Amino acid sequence: MPVTTRVLAVLLLCACSKGAGLLPADCRPSVQGPTLTLPVELGTTATIPITFSNPLPLPLEVNQLALTDGEGFTFKDDRRSVLVPAGSCDRPGQLTLELEFTATKLVAQRATLTGVMGSDPFSLTVSATGNGPMFEAPSAFTFGPVVLAPVERGLPVRNIGTVDSSLVVKLTALRALNAETSVDELCVGAIVNGACLPTTRFTVTRQALLPLRLRPTTPGEKSWQLIITPETRGAMPVTVTISARVIDERGCALQPSRGRLTFGLTPMERQLMTVENVGSTPCILRGARIDDNPAFTVSGPTPLVLDTGRRVEFLVGANFDRTSSLRDATLVVDAMPRALHVPVAFDLGGPECLTLPTVLDFAPAIAGCVSPPRSITLANQCARPLVLKNVTATAPFVIANLPAIPPAGLPLQPGAMPTIIGLATQGGIDAGSTTGQLVVEVVGGRLTVPLNGSTTPRAERTDRYSFLSPPVDWVFVLDDSSSFVPHHARVQTGLAAFRSSLVGRNANARVAVTTTSVGGPGAGHFRQLDGGAWLDSSDPQFIAKFSRLTALTSDGTEQPSGLEAAVRAVTPPLTTDGGANAGFRRSGALALVCITDDVDVSPDSYRAALTQLGPATSYSVVGPFNPACPTIGHDDGGHRAAIDSVGGVAVDLCSPFANDFVRSDTFTRQRFFLSAQPELAGLSVELDSLPVLPDLPDGGVLWRYLPMNNAVEFPGPIDATELAIHYRTPCQ
């Protein structure tokens, strides 16, 4: 490394005035020069301050200033006499005189500043040097182990000075350890047609790479000395020792500790592999890599020279993830004259690691629906990991649920939780038995399982409505609690409209009334009117008597039991000979209607009894189904369960219910409720056995399905004697 000379101005003498002899040492007049390093570039000028301090109460004159010797030093101004102001020991008066130094050479310069301060002479010596071109290069440079072949390198050289300059190089061969080194083997310059054209002069502005070209003729240790000298007077040369180790690799032979590396599917698994040089000469290992599969990685101390009998360790890793490939790979250790190849692979189990059933039988599937699924367990019974590639089933069998399988496959680790697959039968159009197979693919093979299933016909339903007037026996169960009073006016209006509907279409109806109170001996008893327990629509006084019969009261219990009251009213003992309601039932339909504003507290046994009343029985509720309607409670499911058990209608208490709540009332109705949820694709309508399309060619509507009501609605009255609604039930 070069040595740089720095500028240093040093105070050599401090003179004091005669009047200061009795003052303390730290309270006397003084002259101070700079003590900092001040490099000055060639051709530039720097300022050097000189400070005079006066602690006396009177000003002191400094005169006879002179600057002797010192090429490049000058005064900044023409003054040769200055006056230092008065001061005190605490705050001395000060005056600064500035000198200038202009660097004209790359050598040190000294100058002496003399003068008189007060009556005492003083002398101050300052020194400085110029700073020009200066080169820096590594003290040692090696080519490393190289084979017996030409190789090129660049020697870094930096100009750390302040001006551009050229340099001159000189190359000298040194005696190596194993051979006589030739100067011609190393060329500083260019090689043309195999011959070295040496260059001795280079220009370096800031940084450059001197071209070095090694042409070894024999193996062994070789060394040279390169002297770099700047072409500037006074600059110091730099010496670089260049060395090289030349190897003949024809005797290199690498041997791995393992002939094959295998990995499981553990994330970030690592294994050590040792490589030994069993040849007769050193090997140069340039690097190591994995070919064919990025899931594997390798790291090791390359490049390096592996001498005979020496070993080196490589760390090989495998990282299986969702995007990894499972294909085999190769570890390649790049060496001359031949590379080392070691196979690398994932060690996986095959189909033998799975145990599947010999055959799977499925429950029948409804046509167009999916059967209840069967579960298949995939458990790895080997000590090696297993990779699931795909699971497929032939039609009509479908995979109901299957874990997501990434492109790289789904690992099934030994002893881990098994993977569960769900299979089902997709019911075809035609009924009958069907077969298929399940195919489970893993890395290394596949397994096949026969599948047996069948299809049953889809359930077809038809809801029919007659527009004739068959006998219908009506039982109204009216809420007689005090909480029902706010609804009396609305209910009376609805009942009056219902009465008018019966009269207007000359219906064959019988009407009876009971209440929702069942706590006393009269539970389920029909209300008496003029000595009778019911009212026929053929009675000349039907309108007047109907209003009296359906009068609303508020003296009953606060917990309505509408279902229980309805069932009691039409079953023994009240309907047997001598019973209070005996003789009411005829051979036609029975329509039970409960009107209330609260939940039903009837025991579940009455719902079962309701289903035994016959196929012509319906149970409807005008009640608390709409949260916006101000009722005491909202249906907790009891009302709807009773309605669904035999068929009927759930009608909002706050709605005009007269023409909507009973399926048998069809004369002036436009909306017809379905007894089950339909599959819309198969929904059709017939009037008097003739199909009716929902839409007209001109865009008009003949009928439409209302999903919210589960009903078919017509835009006006129906001119027919019978309506049939055909549909299929959806998949359950």
mmCIF file of N, CA and C in Angstrom, residues 218-317:
data_model
loop_
_atom_site.group_PDB
_atom_site.id
_atom_site.type_symbol
_atom_site.label_atom_id
_atom_site.label_comp_id
_atom_site.label_asym_id
_atom_site.label_seq_id
_atom_site.Cartn_x
_atom_site.Cartn_y
_atom_site.Cartn_z
ATOM 1 N N THR A 218 3.367 -25.953 -17.682
ATOM 2 C CA THR A 218 3.533 -27.145 -16.841
ATOM 3 C C THR A 218 2.716 -26.935 -15.567
ATOM 4 N N PRO A 219 2.253 -28.048 -14.917
ATOM 5 C CA PRO A 219 1.550 -27.887 -13.637
ATOM 6 C C PRO A 219 2.518 -27.510 -12.527
ATOM 7 N N GLY A 220 2.002 -26.964 -11.453
ATOM 8 C CA GLY A 220 2.818 -26.597 -10.316
ATOM 9 C C GLY A 220 2.465 -25.220 -9.782
ATOM 10 N N GLU A 221 3.189 -24.811 -8.702
ATOM 11 C CA GLU A 221 2.997 -23.507 -8.094
ATOM 12 C C GLU A 221 3.856 -22.489 -8.840
ATOM 13 N N LYS A 222 3.283 -21.356 -9.186
ATOM 14 C CA LYS A 222 4.003 -20.345 -9.962
ATOM 15 C C LYS A 222 3.757 -18.982 -9.327
ATOM 16 N N SER A 223 4.753 -18.078 -9.466
ATOM 17 C CA SER A 223 4.595 -16.743 -8.892
ATOM 18 C C SER A 223 5.420 -15.734 -9.674
ATOM 19 N N TRP A 224 4.904 -14.482 -9.660
ATOM 20 C CA TRP A 224 5.558 -13.370 -10.336
ATOM 21 C C TRP A 224 5.461 -12.133 -9.455
ATOM 22 N N GLN A 225 6.311 -11.156 -9.774
ATOM 23 C CA GLN A 225 6.266 -9.877 -9.068
ATOM 24 C C GLN A 225 6.028 -8.782 -10.101
ATOM 25 N N LEU A 226 4.971 -7.986 -9.846
ATOM 26 C CA LEU A 226 4.614 -6.901 -10.758
ATOM 27 C C LEU A 226 4.831 -5.582 -10.021
ATOM 28 N N ILE A 227 5.660 -4.712 -10.600
ATOM 29 C CA ILE A 227 5.964 -3.416 -9.999
ATOM 30 C C ILE A 227 5.236 -2.338 -10.795
ATOM 31 N N ILE A 228 4.380 -1.581 -10.110
ATOM 32 C CA ILE A 228 3.602 -0.515 -10.733
ATOM 33 C C ILE A 228 4.191 0.815 -10.284
ATOM 34 N N THR A 229 4.650 1.648 -11.242
ATOM 35 C CA THR A 229 5.300 2.917 -10.916
ATOM 36 C C THR A 229 4.569 4.053 -11.623
ATOM 37 N N PRO A 230 4.045 5.057 -10.895
ATOM 38 C CA PRO A 230 3.410 6.218 -11.542
ATOM 39 C C PRO A 230 4.458 7.049 -12.279
ATOM 40 N N GLU A 231 4.087 7.620 -13.405
ATOM 41 C CA GLU A 231 4.982 8.472 -14.178
ATOM 42 C C GLU A 231 4.902 9.904 -13.664
ATOM 43 N N THR A 232 5.133 10.093 -12.397
ATOM 44 C CA THR A 232 5.110 11.418 -11.783
ATOM 45 C C THR A 232 6.265 11.493 -10.788
ATOM 46 N N ARG A 233 6.997 12.603 -10.834
ATOM 47 C CA ARG A 233 8.152 12.747 -9.940
ATOM 48 C C ARG A 233 7.711 12.714 -8.484
ATOM 49 N N GLY A 234 8.359 11.896 -7.720
ATOM 50 C CA GLY A 234 8.096 11.817 -6.292
ATOM 51 C C GLY A 234 7.061 10.787 -5.913
ATOM 52 N N ALA A 235 6.354 10.141 -6.865
ATOM 53 C CA ALA A 235 5.345 9.140 -6.529
ATOM 54 C C ALA A 235 6.025 7.831 -6.183
ATOM 55 N N MET A 236 5.383 7.070 -5.246
ATOM 56 C CA MET A 236 5.975 5.828 -4.767
ATOM 57 C C MET A 236 5.458 4.659 -5.601
ATOM 58 N N PRO A 237 6.294 3.668 -5.933
ATOM 59 C CA PRO A 237 5.856 2.483 -6.681
ATOM 60 C C PRO A 237 5.056 1.535 -5.780
ATOM 61 N N VAL A 238 4.292 0.653 -6.426
ATOM 62 C CA VAL A 238 3.496 -0.367 -5.728
ATOM 63 C C VAL A 238 3.920 -1.718 -6.262
ATOM 64 N N THR A 239 4.115 -2.669 -5.347
ATOM 65 C CA THR A 239 4.543 -4.010 -5.733
ATOM 66 C C THR A 239 3.415 -5.002 -5.476
ATOM 67 N N VAL A 240 3.105 -5.843 -6.475
ATOM 68 C CA VAL A 240 2.051 -6.852 -6.380
ATOM 69 C C VAL A 240 2.667 -8.210 -6.636
ATOM 70 N N THR A 241 2.397 -9.168 -5.718
ATOM 71 C CA THR A 241 2.848 -10.545 -5.909
ATOM 72 C C THR A 241 1.718 -11.343 -6.548
ATOM 73 N N ILE A 242 1.960 -11.910 -7.720
ATOM 74 C CA ILE A 242 0.957 -12.671 -8.467
ATOM 75 C C ILE A 242 1.344 -14.143 -8.408
ATOM 76 N N SER A 243 0.355 -14.995 -8.070
ATOM 77 C CA SER A 243 0.635 -16.422 -7.963
ATOM 78 C C SER A 243 -0.459 -17.212 -8.658
ATOM 79 N N ALA A 244 -0.163 -18.455 -8.977
ATOM 80 C CA ALA A 244 -1.113 -19.351 -9.624
ATOM 81 C C ALA A 244 -0.763 -20.781 -9.263
ATOM 82 N N ARG A 245 -1.847 -21.607 -9.183
ATOM 83 C CA ARG A 245 -1.659 -23.044 -8.965
ATOM 84 C C ARG A 245 -2.251 -23.759 -10.162
ATOM 85 N N VAL A 246 -1.389 -24.381 -10.934
ATOM 86 C CA VAL A 246 -1.791 -25.034 -12.174
ATOM 87 C C VAL A 246 -1.878 -26.534 -11.926
ATOM 88 N N ILE A 247 -3.041 -27.126 -12.338
ATOM 89 C CA ILE A 247 -3.323 -28.534 -12.040
ATOM 90 C C ILE A 247 -3.600 -29.279 -13.331
ATOM 91 N N ASP A 248 -3.050 -30.482 -13.438
ATOM 92 C CA ASP A 248 -3.397 -31.403 -14.521
ATOM 93 C C ASP A 248 -4.451 -32.371 -13.976
ATOM 94 N N GLU A 249 -5.745 -32.235 -14.457
ATOM 95 C CA GLU A 249 -6.848 -32.995 -13.866
ATOM 96 C C GLU A 249 -7.058 -34.381 -14.478
ATOM 97 N N ARG A 250 -6.174 -34.834 -15.302
ATOM 98 C CA ARG A 250 -6.409 -36.120 -15.941
ATOM 99 C C ARG A 250 -6.388 -37.272 -14.949
ATOM 100 N N GLY A 251 -5.870 -37.059 -13.784
ATOM 101 C CA GLY A 251 -5.862 -38.118 -12.770
ATOM 102 C C GLY A 251 -6.930 -37.934 -11.705
ATOM 103 N N CYS A 252 -7.884 -36.999 -11.917
ATOM 104 C CA CYS A 252 -8.944 -36.739 -10.927
ATOM 105 C C CYS A 252 -10.005 -37.830 -11.010
ATOM 106 N N ALA A 253 -10.477 -38.323 -9.859
ATOM 107 C CA ALA A 253 -11.540 -39.339 -9.803
ATOM 108 C C ALA A 253 -12.376 -39.095 -8.547
ATOM 109 N N LEU A 254 -13.659 -38.775 -8.736
ATOM 110 C CA LEU A 254 -14.560 -38.485 -7.615
ATOM 111 C C LEU A 254 -15.442 -39.689 -7.318
ATOM 112 N N GLN A 255 -15.658 -39.953 -6.020
ATOM 113 C CA GLN A 255 -16.488 -41.085 -5.591
ATOM 114 C C GLN A 255 -17.473 -40.615 -4.518
ATOM 115 N N PRO A 256 -18.825 -40.775 -4.760
ATOM 116 C CA PRO A 256 -19.805 -40.341 -3.752
ATOM 117 C C PRO A 256 -19.949 -41.376 -2.646
ATOM 118 N N SER A 257 -20.370 -40.913 -1.467
ATOM 119 C CA SER A 257 -20.580 -41.824 -0.337
ATOM 120 C C SER A 257 -21.829 -42.666 -0.522
ATOM 121 N N ARG A 258 -22.780 -42.202 -1.367
ATOM 122 C CA ARG A 258 -24.016 -42.942 -1.620
ATOM 123 C C ARG A 258 -24.295 -42.917 -3.114
ATOM 124 N N GLY A 259 -24.675 -44.050 -3.657
ATOM 125 C CA GLY A 259 -24.943 -44.133 -5.075
ATOM 126 C C GLY A 259 -26.283 -43.561 -5.484
ATOM 127 N N ARG A 260 -27.215 -43.322 -4.512
ATOM 128 C CA ARG A 260 -28.536 -42.785 -4.800
ATOM 129 C C ARG A 260 -29.060 -42.093 -3.540
ATOM 130 N N LEU A 261 -29.678 -40.924 -3.712
ATOM 131 C CA LEU A 261 -30.279 -40.192 -2.598
ATOM 132 C C LEU A 261 -31.794 -40.273 -2.730
ATOM 133 N N THR A 262 -32.475 -40.696 -1.650
ATOM 134 C CA THR A 262 -33.938 -40.781 -1.663
ATOM 135 C C THR A 262 -34.500 -39.954 -0.515
ATOM 136 N N PHE A 263 -35.656 -39.317 -0.763
ATOM 137 C CA PHE A 263 -36.295 -38.430 0.206
ATOM 138 C C PHE A 263 -37.754 -38.829 0.383
ATOM 139 N N GLY A 264 -38.275 -38.537 1.565
ATOM 140 C CA GLY A 264 -39.708 -38.631 1.791
ATOM 141 C C GLY A 264 -40.370 -37.331 1.382
ATOM 142 N N LEU A 265 -41.537 -37.051 1.968
ATOM 143 C CA LEU A 265 -42.253 -35.817 1.651
ATOM 144 C C LEU A 265 -42.268 -34.866 2.835
ATOM 145 N N THR A 266 -41.294 -35.011 3.726
ATOM 146 C CA THR A 266 -41.179 -34.087 4.855
ATOM 147 C C THR A 266 -40.718 -32.727 4.351
ATOM 148 N N PRO A 267 -41.414 -31.647 4.703
ATOM 149 C CA PRO A 267 -40.996 -30.323 4.218
ATOM 150 C C PRO A 267 -39.565 -29.991 4.641
ATOM 151 N N MET A 268 -38.798 -29.432 3.716
ATOM 152 C CA MET A 268 -37.432 -28.954 3.962
ATOM 153 C C MET A 268 -36.527 -30.071 4.506
ATOM 154 N N GLU A 269 -36.631 -31.287 3.966
ATOM 155 C CA GLU A 269 -35.761 -32.388 4.397
ATOM 156 C C GLU A 269 -34.354 -32.169 3.845
ATOM 157 N N ARG A 270 -33.316 -32.495 4.650
ATOM 158 C CA ARG A 270 -31.927 -32.288 4.257
ATOM 159 C C ARG A 270 -31.124 -33.574 4.494
ATOM 160 N N GLN A 271 -30.160 -33.842 3.573
ATOM 161 C CA GLN A 271 -29.270 -34.992 3.721
ATOM 162 C C GLN A 271 -27.862 -34.588 3.305
ATOM 163 N N LEU A 272 -26.863 -35.169 4.012
ATOM 164 C CA LEU A 272 -25.460 -34.922 3.692
ATOM 165 C C LEU A 272 -24.945 -36.014 2.762
ATOM 166 N N MET A 273 -24.172 -35.606 1.770
ATOM 167 C CA MET A 273 -23.505 -36.561 0.888
ATOM 168 C C MET A 273 -22.032 -36.164 0.785
ATOM 169 N N THR A 274 -21.157 -37.124 0.986
ATOM 170 C CA THR A 274 -19.716 -36.887 0.959
ATOM 171 C C THR A 274 -19.146 -37.312 -0.388
ATOM 172 N N VAL A 275 -18.264 -36.486 -0.944
ATOM 173 C CA VAL A 275 -17.574 -36.793 -2.197
ATOM 174 C C VAL A 275 -16.076 -36.839 -1.906
ATOM 175 N N GLU A 276 -15.415 -37.932 -2.323
ATOM 176 C CA GLU A 276 -13.982 -38.123 -2.074
ATOM 177 C C GLU A 276 -13.224 -38.195 -3.398
ATOM 178 N N ASN A 277 -12.041 -37.580 -3.411
ATOM 179 C CA ASN A 277 -11.153 -37.684 -4.564
ATOM 180 C C ASN A 277 -10.297 -38.934 -4.384
ATOM 181 N N VAL A 278 -10.610 -39.993 -5.121
ATOM 182 C CA VAL A 278 -9.854 -41.240 -5.021
ATOM 183 C C VAL A 278 -8.855 -41.356 -6.176
ATOM 184 N N GLY A 279 -8.631 -40.249 -6.914
ATOM 185 C CA GLY A 279 -7.701 -40.274 -8.030
ATOM 186 C C GLY A 279 -6.274 -40.004 -7.598
ATOM 187 N N SER A 280 -5.415 -39.768 -8.599
ATOM 188 C CA SER A 280 -3.987 -39.576 -8.338
ATOM 189 C C SER A 280 -3.570 -38.117 -8.363
ATOM 190 N N THR A 281 -4.463 -37.224 -8.832
ATOM 191 C CA THR A 281 -4.139 -35.802 -8.879
ATOM 192 C C THR A 281 -5.312 -35.012 -8.303
ATOM 193 N N PRO A 282 -5.078 -33.739 -7.932
ATOM 194 C CA PRO A 282 -6.182 -32.932 -7.387
ATOM 195 C C PRO A 282 -7.297 -32.726 -8.413
ATOM 196 N N CYS A 283 -8.508 -32.469 -7.876
ATOM 197 C CA CYS A 283 -9.679 -32.171 -8.701
ATOM 198 C C CYS A 283 -10.128 -30.742 -8.423
ATOM 199 N N ILE A 284 -10.502 -30.045 -9.459
ATOM 200 C CA ILE A 284 -11.099 -28.720 -9.293
ATOM 201 C C ILE A 284 -12.614 -28.870 -9.386
ATOM 202 N N LEU A 285 -13.309 -28.600 -8.298
ATOM 203 C CA LEU A 285 -14.769 -28.655 -8.268
ATOM 204 C C LEU A 285 -15.292 -27.252 -8.539
ATOM 205 N N ARG A 286 -15.908 -27.072 -9.694
ATOM 206 C CA ARG A 286 -16.364 -25.744 -10.084
ATOM 207 C C ARG A 286 -17.728 -25.395 -9.472
ATOM 208 N N GLY A 287 -18.540 -26.386 -9.202
ATOM 209 C CA GLY A 287 -19.873 -26.115 -8.654
ATOM 210 C C GLY A 287 -20.675 -27.392 -8.566
ATOM 211 N N ALA A 288 -21.887 -27.273 -7.989
ATOM 212 C CA ALA A 288 -22.809 -28.406 -7.866
ATOM 213 C C ALA A 288 -24.214 -27.900 -8.159
ATOM 214 N N ARG A 289 -25.031 -28.735 -8.802
ATOM 215 C CA ARG A 289 -26.395 -28.344 -9.170
ATOM 216 C C ARG A 289 -27.288 -29.575 -9.211
ATOM 217 N N ILE A 290 -28.609 -29.312 -9.272
ATOM 218 C CA ILE A 290 -29.601 -30.372 -9.439
ATOM 219 C C ILE A 290 -30.258 -30.174 -10.801
ATOM 220 N N ASP A 291 -30.210 -31.192 -11.632
ATOM 221 C CA ASP A 291 -30.867 -31.140 -12.933
ATOM 222 C C ASP A 291 -32.229 -31.821 -12.869
ATOM 223 N N ASP A 292 -33.215 -31.281 -13.619
ATOM 224 C CA ASP A 292 -34.505 -31.923 -13.923
ATOM 225 C C ASP A 292 -35.598 -31.716 -12.884
ATOM 226 N N ASN A 293 -35.336 -31.219 -11.691
ATOM 227 C CA ASN A 293 -36.421 -31.052 -10.720
ATOM 228 C C ASN A 293 -36.057 -29.949 -9.725
ATOM 229 N N PRO A 294 -36.746 -28.787 -9.777
ATOM 230 C CA PRO A 294 -36.426 -27.691 -8.851
ATOM 231 C C PRO A 294 -36.853 -27.963 -7.416
ATOM 232 N N ALA A 295 -37.536 -29.085 -7.155
ATOM 233 C CA ALA A 295 -37.898 -29.407 -5.770
ATOM 234 C C ALA A 295 -36.666 -29.777 -4.950
ATOM 235 N N PHE A 296 -35.553 -30.132 -5.616
ATOM 236 C CA PHE A 296 -34.319 -30.496 -4.928
ATOM 237 C C PHE A 296 -33.327 -29.339 -5.014
ATOM 238 N N THR A 297 -32.521 -29.187 -3.975
ATOM 239 C CA THR A 297 -31.484 -28.152 -3.932
ATOM 240 C C THR A 297 -30.190 -28.767 -3.412
ATOM 241 N N VAL A 298 -29.076 -28.101 -3.705
ATOM 242 C CA VAL A 298 -27.781 -28.561 -3.227
ATOM 243 C C VAL A 298 -26.925 -27.344 -2.902
ATOM 244 N N SER A 299 -26.133 -27.470 -1.860
ATOM 245 C CA SER A 299 -25.182 -26.420 -1.490
ATOM 246 C C SER A 299 -23.894 -27.083 -1.017
ATOM 247 N N GLY A 300 -22.778 -26.399 -1.259
ATOM 248 C CA GLY A 300 -21.485 -26.928 -0.841
ATOM 249 C C GLY A 300 -20.393 -25.913 -1.090
ATOM 250 N N PRO A 301 -19.179 -26.176 -0.585
ATOM 251 C CA PRO A 301 -18.076 -25.203 -0.665
ATOM 252 C C PRO A 301 -17.377 -25.227 -2.021
ATOM 253 N N THR A 302 -18.060 -24.792 -3.050
ATOM 254 C CA THR A 302 -17.432 -24.720 -4.372
ATOM 255 C C THR A 302 -17.377 -23.264 -4.807
ATOM 256 N N PRO A 303 -16.405 -22.903 -5.648
ATOM 257 C CA PRO A 303 -15.362 -23.789 -6.201
ATOM 258 C C PRO A 303 -14.248 -24.080 -5.197
ATOM 259 N N LEU A 304 -13.569 -25.227 -5.388
ATOM 260 C CA LEU A 304 -12.447 -25.585 -4.517
ATOM 261 C C LEU A 304 -11.584 -26.621 -5.219
ATOM 262 N N VAL A 305 -10.362 -26.795 -4.679
ATOM 263 C CA VAL A 305 -9.439 -27.825 -5.154
ATOM 264 C C VAL A 305 -9.483 -28.967 -4.159
ATOM 265 N N LEU A 306 -9.848 -30.149 -4.643
ATOM 266 C CA LEU A 306 -9.955 -31.327 -3.776
ATOM 267 C C LEU A 306 -8.747 -32.208 -4.047
ATOM 268 N N ASP A 307 -7.834 -32.215 -3.083
ATOM 269 C CA ASP A 307 -6.616 -32.995 -3.251
ATOM 270 C C ASP A 307 -6.907 -34.482 -3.145
ATOM 271 N N THR A 308 -5.934 -35.276 -3.541
ATOM 272 C CA THR A 308 -6.066 -36.730 -3.506
ATOM 273 C C THR A 308 -6.306 -37.205 -2.073
ATOM 274 N N GLY A 309 -7.335 -38.059 -1.913
ATOM 275 C CA GLY A 309 -7.657 -38.601 -0.596
ATOM 276 C C GLY A 309 -8.497 -37.682 0.281
ATOM 277 N N ARG A 310 -8.815 -36.485 -0.187
ATOM 278 C CA ARG A 310 -9.607 -35.556 0.614
ATOM 279 C C ARG A 310 -11.086 -35.696 0.265
ATOM 280 N N ARG A 311 -11.944 -35.264 1.247
ATOM 281 C CA ARG A 311 -13.391 -35.345 1.079
ATOM 282 C C ARG A 311 -14.015 -33.959 1.219
ATOM 283 N N VAL A 312 -15.198 -33.816 0.613
ATOM 284 C CA VAL A 312 -15.980 -32.599 0.760
ATOM 285 C C VAL A 312 -17.443 -33.001 0.934
ATOM 286 N N GLU A 313 -18.201 -32.231 1.735
ATOM 287 C CA GLU A 313 -19.602 -32.547 2.012
ATOM 288 C C GLU A 313 -20.529 -31.596 1.262
ATOM 289 N N PHE A 314 -21.579 -32.162 0.687
ATOM 290 C CA PHE A 314 -22.643 -31.396 0.032
ATOM 291 C C PHE A 314 -23.948 -31.634 0.794
ATOM 292 N N LEU A 315 -24.719 -30.560 0.969
ATOM 293 C CA LEU A 315 -26.012 -30.649 1.643
ATOM 294 C C LEU A 315 -27.103 -30.637 0.570
ATOM 295 N N VAL A 316 -27.806 -31.747 0.446
ATOM 296 C CA VAL A 316 -28.861 -31.896 -0.558
ATOM 297 C C VAL A 316 -30.208 -31.818 0.165
ATOM 298 N N GLY A 317 -31.122 -30.993 -0.368
ATOM 299 C CA GLY A 317 -32.430 -30.806 0.262
ATOM 300 C C GLY A 317 -33.559 -31.092 -0.704
#
